[in-house]
Amino acid sequence: MTDDDYPNTRRFLQGRSREALTAREKGVLEGLVERTERFTGPHVILERGTLLQQSTMLIEGFVARVIHAEGKRHIVALHVPGDFVDLHAFTLKRLDHDVVSIGTVQIGYAPHARIEEVLRTEPNLARMLWYSTLLDAAMHREWIMKLERLSADGRVAHLVAELWRRLDFVDLASAGGFPLPLTQQELADACGTTSVHMNRVVRKLRETGVVDISRGQVTVLDSQALWALGSFDPAYLYGNGPLKLT
């Protein structure tokens, strides 16, 4: 069997440690998804405080974790296909933030009863599920540090570099860039600035030959300059590198 035989979960941990799963375990993982759903525009998939009996696998598209504070929207995480977006809802049951679709997305729902069965009977797969939530935590730590240390153009560069690497893991990026349906307002919400300032930053990055972000597409013009501007070290993503899971 190939990963194409697992249409809903074939990108889970792809590019990281998916090879640690046996074909049988991949089948069990695929069986966690009870149903799928597609959204073609902005939609609150999970609302803060709602009692949850299922967790969400992102199959296609992008979703954001969103917190509203003092009349402003803050995007505190972005998810790409293959991410188990809210696996931690299995234990928390109620999230402290919204999960919102960006552009067209397809998601799969995994009932908590099925996840509980996996935790009882599939120790290696359970470890991989736990590992995926810890990857989220690693990215959160990196975002916090970069938001504090970098200027607005550095934050955008870091975000672009991270998404480029994460999408490359799951074969959704090319050597020249990747699709990105975020608006400039959404980029601003993710980078802690305003849409007006984001417009200036995007123009500066294009004019200085670093990266072009336009019409739903990111075109990387100078990868070394991008990484340097964003102080980007991909080790925290746990792909091939010094922190890779063995």
C-alpha positions as CSV (number, residue, x, y, z in Angstrom):
1,M,0.0,0.0,0.0
2,T,1.1,3.6,-0.6
3,D,0.1,6.8,1.3
4,D,-2.4,7.5,-1.4
5,D,-4.5,4.7,0.1
6,Y,-5.0,6.9,3.2
7,P,-6.8,9.9,1.6
8,N,-7.7,11.7,4.8
9,T,-4.5,11.2,6.8
10,R,-1.7,10.6,4.2
11,R,0.0,13.9,5.1
12,F,0.1,13.3,8.9
13,L,3.7,13.7,10.0
14,Q,4.8,13.5,6.3
15,G,8.4,14.8,6.1
16,R,9.0,14.2,9.8
17,S,8.5,10.8,11.2
18,R,5.7,9.2,9.3
19,E,8.0,6.3,8.4
20,A,7.8,5.3,12.1
21,L,4.2,4.2,11.4
22,T,3.5,0.7,10.0
23,A,1.0,0.1,7.2
24,R,-1.4,-1.3,9.8
25,E,-1.0,1.8,12.1
26,K,-1.6,4.1,9.1
27,G,-4.8,2.2,8.5
28,V,-5.8,2.6,12.1
29,L,-5.1,6.3,11.8
30,E,-7.2,6.6,8.7
31,G,-10.0,4.8,10.5
32,L,-10.1,7.6,13.1
33,V,-11.7,10.0,10.6
34,E,-15.4,9.4,10.8
35,R,-16.6,12.0,8.3
36,T,-15.2,14.9,6.3
37,E,-16.5,18.4,5.6
38,R,-15.5,21.2,3.1
39,F,-15.8,24.9,3.5
40,T,-15.3,27.3,0.6
41,G,-15.0,30.6,2.5
42,P,-14.2,31.9,5.9
43,H,-15.9,29.8,8.6
44,V,-15.5,29.3,12.3
45,I,-14.9,25.6,12.4
46,L,-14.5,25.4,16.2
47,E,-15.7,28.2,18.5
48,R,-14.1,29.0,21.8
49,G,-15.7,27.3,24.8
50,T,-17.7,24.8,22.8
51,L,-17.8,21.3,24.4
52,L,-15.9,19.0,21.9
53,Q,-16.3,15.3,21.4
54,Q,-14.1,15.1,18.3
55,S,-10.8,16.4,17.0
56,T,-10.1,17.8,13.6
57,M,-7.6,16.7,10.9
58,L,-6.8,19.2,8.2
59,I,-6.9,17.5,4.8
60,E,-6.7,20.4,2.4
61,G,-6.2,24.2,2.8
62,F,-5.2,26.4,5.7
63,V,-6.8,27.0,9.1
64,A,-5.9,29.5,11.8
65,R,-6.1,29.6,15.6
66,V,-7.7,32.9,16.5
67,I,-8.0,34.8,19.7
68,H,-10.0,38.0,20.0
69,A,-8.8,40.6,22.6
70,E,-9.6,44.2,23.1
71,G,-11.5,44.4,19.8
72,K,-8.7,42.9,17.8
73,R,-8.1,39.6,16.1
74,H,-4.9,37.7,16.7
75,I,-3.8,34.7,14.6
76,V,-1.7,32.7,17.1
77,A,-1.1,29.7,14.8
78,L,-1.5,28.5,11.3
79,H,-2.1,24.9,10.2
80,V,-1.3,23.2,6.9
81,P,-2.6,19.9,5.5
82,G,-1.7,16.9,7.6
83,D,-2.0,18.8,10.9
84,F,-4.2,17.3,13.6
85,V,-5.4,20.8,14.4
86,D,-7.0,20.3,17.8
87,L,-5.9,16.9,19.1
88,H,-5.4,18.5,22.5
89,A,-9.2,19.0,22.6
90,F,-9.3,15.3,23.4
91,T,-8.1,16.2,27.0
92,L,-9.2,19.8,27.2
93,K,-12.7,19.4,25.8
94,R,-13.1,23.1,25.4
95,L,-10.7,25.3,23.5
96,D,-9.6,28.8,24.6
97,H,-9.6,30.1,21.0
98,D,-11.5,29.8,17.7
99,V,-10.3,27.6,14.8
100,V,-11.1,29.4,11.5
101,S,-10.8,28.3,7.9
102,I,-8.8,30.4,5.4
103,G,-9.9,30.0,1.8
104,T,-11.2,26.6,0.8
105,V,-10.5,23.8,3.3
106,Q,-11.4,20.2,3.8
107,I,-11.3,18.7,7.3
108,G,-11.9,15.3,8.8
109,Y,-13.4,14.7,12.2
110,A,-12.0,12.0,14.6
111,P,-14.4,11.2,17.5
112,H,-12.7,11.1,20.9
113,A,-14.1,7.7,21.5
114,R,-12.0,6.4,18.6
115,I,-8.9,8.3,19.8
116,E,-9.4,6.8,23.3
117,E,-9.4,3.3,21.8
118,V,-6.1,4.0,20.0
119,L,-4.5,5.2,23.3
120,R,-5.5,1.9,24.9
121,T,-4.5,-0.4,22.1
122,E,-1.9,1.3,19.9
123,P,1.1,2.5,21.9
124,N,3.3,3.5,19.0
125,L,0.5,5.4,17.2
126,A,-0.4,7.0,20.5
127,R,3.1,8.2,20.8
128,M,3.0,9.7,17.3
129,L,-0.2,11.5,18.2
130,W,1.4,12.9,21.3
131,Y,4.4,13.9,19.2
132,S,2.2,15.9,16.8
133,T,0.8,18.0,19.6
134,L,4.3,18.7,20.9
135,L,5.3,19.9,17.4
136,D,2.5,22.5,17.9
137,A,4.1,23.5,21.2
138,A,7.5,23.9,19.5
139,M,6.1,26.2,16.9
140,H,4.2,28.3,19.5
141,R,7.5,28.8,21.4
142,E,9.2,29.9,18.2
143,W,6.4,32.3,17.3
144,I,6.5,33.9,20.7
145,M,10.3,34.4,20.5
146,K,10.2,35.8,17.0
147,L,7.3,38.2,17.7
148,E,9.4,39.7,20.5
149,R,12.8,39.8,18.7
150,L,12.0,40.7,15.1
151,S,10.8,43.7,13.3
152,A,7.6,43.4,11.2
153,D,9.5,42.6,8.0
154,G,11.5,39.9,9.9
155,R,8.3,38.4,11.3
156,V,6.8,38.1,7.8
157,A,10.0,36.6,6.6
158,H,10.0,34.1,9.4
159,L,6.4,33.2,8.8
160,V,6.9,32.7,5.1
161,A,10.1,30.6,5.6
162,E,8.2,28.4,8.2
163,L,5.2,27.8,6.0
164,W,7.5,27.1,3.0
165,R,9.3,24.4,4.9
166,R,6.1,22.9,6.4
167,L,4.4,22.8,3.0
168,D,7.5,21.3,1.5
169,F,7.2,18.4,4.1
170,V,3.8,17.6,2.6
171,D,4.7,18.1,-1.1
172,L,2.7,21.3,-1.4
173,A,5.5,23.7,-2.1
174,S,8.0,24.1,-4.9
175,A,11.6,25.4,-5.0
176,G,10.2,28.8,-5.9
177,G,7.3,29.2,-3.4
178,F,3.9,28.1,-2.5
179,P,0.2,29.1,-2.6
180,L,-0.9,31.2,0.4
181,P,-4.6,32.4,0.5
182,L,-4.0,34.8,3.4
183,T,-5.1,38.4,2.9
184,Q,-2.8,41.2,4.0
185,Q,-5.1,41.7,7.0
186,E,-4.6,38.1,8.0
187,L,-0.9,38.4,7.6
188,A,-1.0,41.4,9.8
189,D,-3.0,39.5,12.4
190,A,-0.4,36.7,12.4
191,C,2.6,39.1,12.6
192,G,1.3,41.5,15.3
193,T,1.0,44.6,13.1
194,T,-1.7,46.6,11.2
195,S,-2.9,46.0,7.6
196,V,-1.6,49.4,6.6
197,H,1.9,48.6,7.9
198,M,1.7,45.1,6.4
199,N,1.1,46.7,3.0
200,R,4.4,48.6,3.3
201,V,6.2,45.5,4.5
202,V,5.0,43.4,1.6
203,R,6.0,46.1,-0.8
204,K,9.4,46.4,0.8
205,L,10.1,42.7,0.7
206,R,9.2,42.6,-3.0
207,E,11.2,45.7,-3.9
208,T,14.3,44.5,-2.1
209,G,14.2,41.2,-3.9
210,V,13.4,38.9,-0.9
211,V,9.9,37.6,-1.5
212,D,6.8,38.5,-3.5
213,I,3.5,37.9,-1.8
214,S,0.6,38.6,-4.1
215,R,-2.6,37.1,-5.6
216,G,-2.6,34.2,-3.2
217,Q,0.9,33.1,-4.1
218,V,4.3,33.4,-2.4
219,T,7.3,33.6,-4.8
220,V,10.6,33.3,-3.0
221,L,13.1,35.6,-4.8
222,D,16.1,35.1,-2.5
223,S,15.9,32.2,-0.1
224,Q,19.1,33.1,1.8
225,A,18.0,36.6,2.3
226,L,14.6,35.4,3.5
227,W,16.1,33.0,6.1
228,A,18.5,35.7,7.3
229,L,15.9,38.4,7.6
230,G,13.6,36.0,9.5
231,S,16.4,34.5,11.6
232,F,15.0,31.2,10.5
233,D,16.4,27.9,11.8
234,P,14.1,25.0,10.8
235,A,15.4,22.7,13.5
236,Y,12.3,23.4,15.7
237,L,10.1,21.8,13.0
238,Y,11.7,18.4,13.6
239,G,12.3,17.5,10.0
240,N,15.7,16.3,8.8
241,G,18.0,18.0,11.1
242,P,19.6,17.8,14.6
243,L,16.3,17.4,16.4
244,K,14.7,14.8,14.1
245,L,12.8,12.1,16.0
246,T,14.7,8.8,15.9
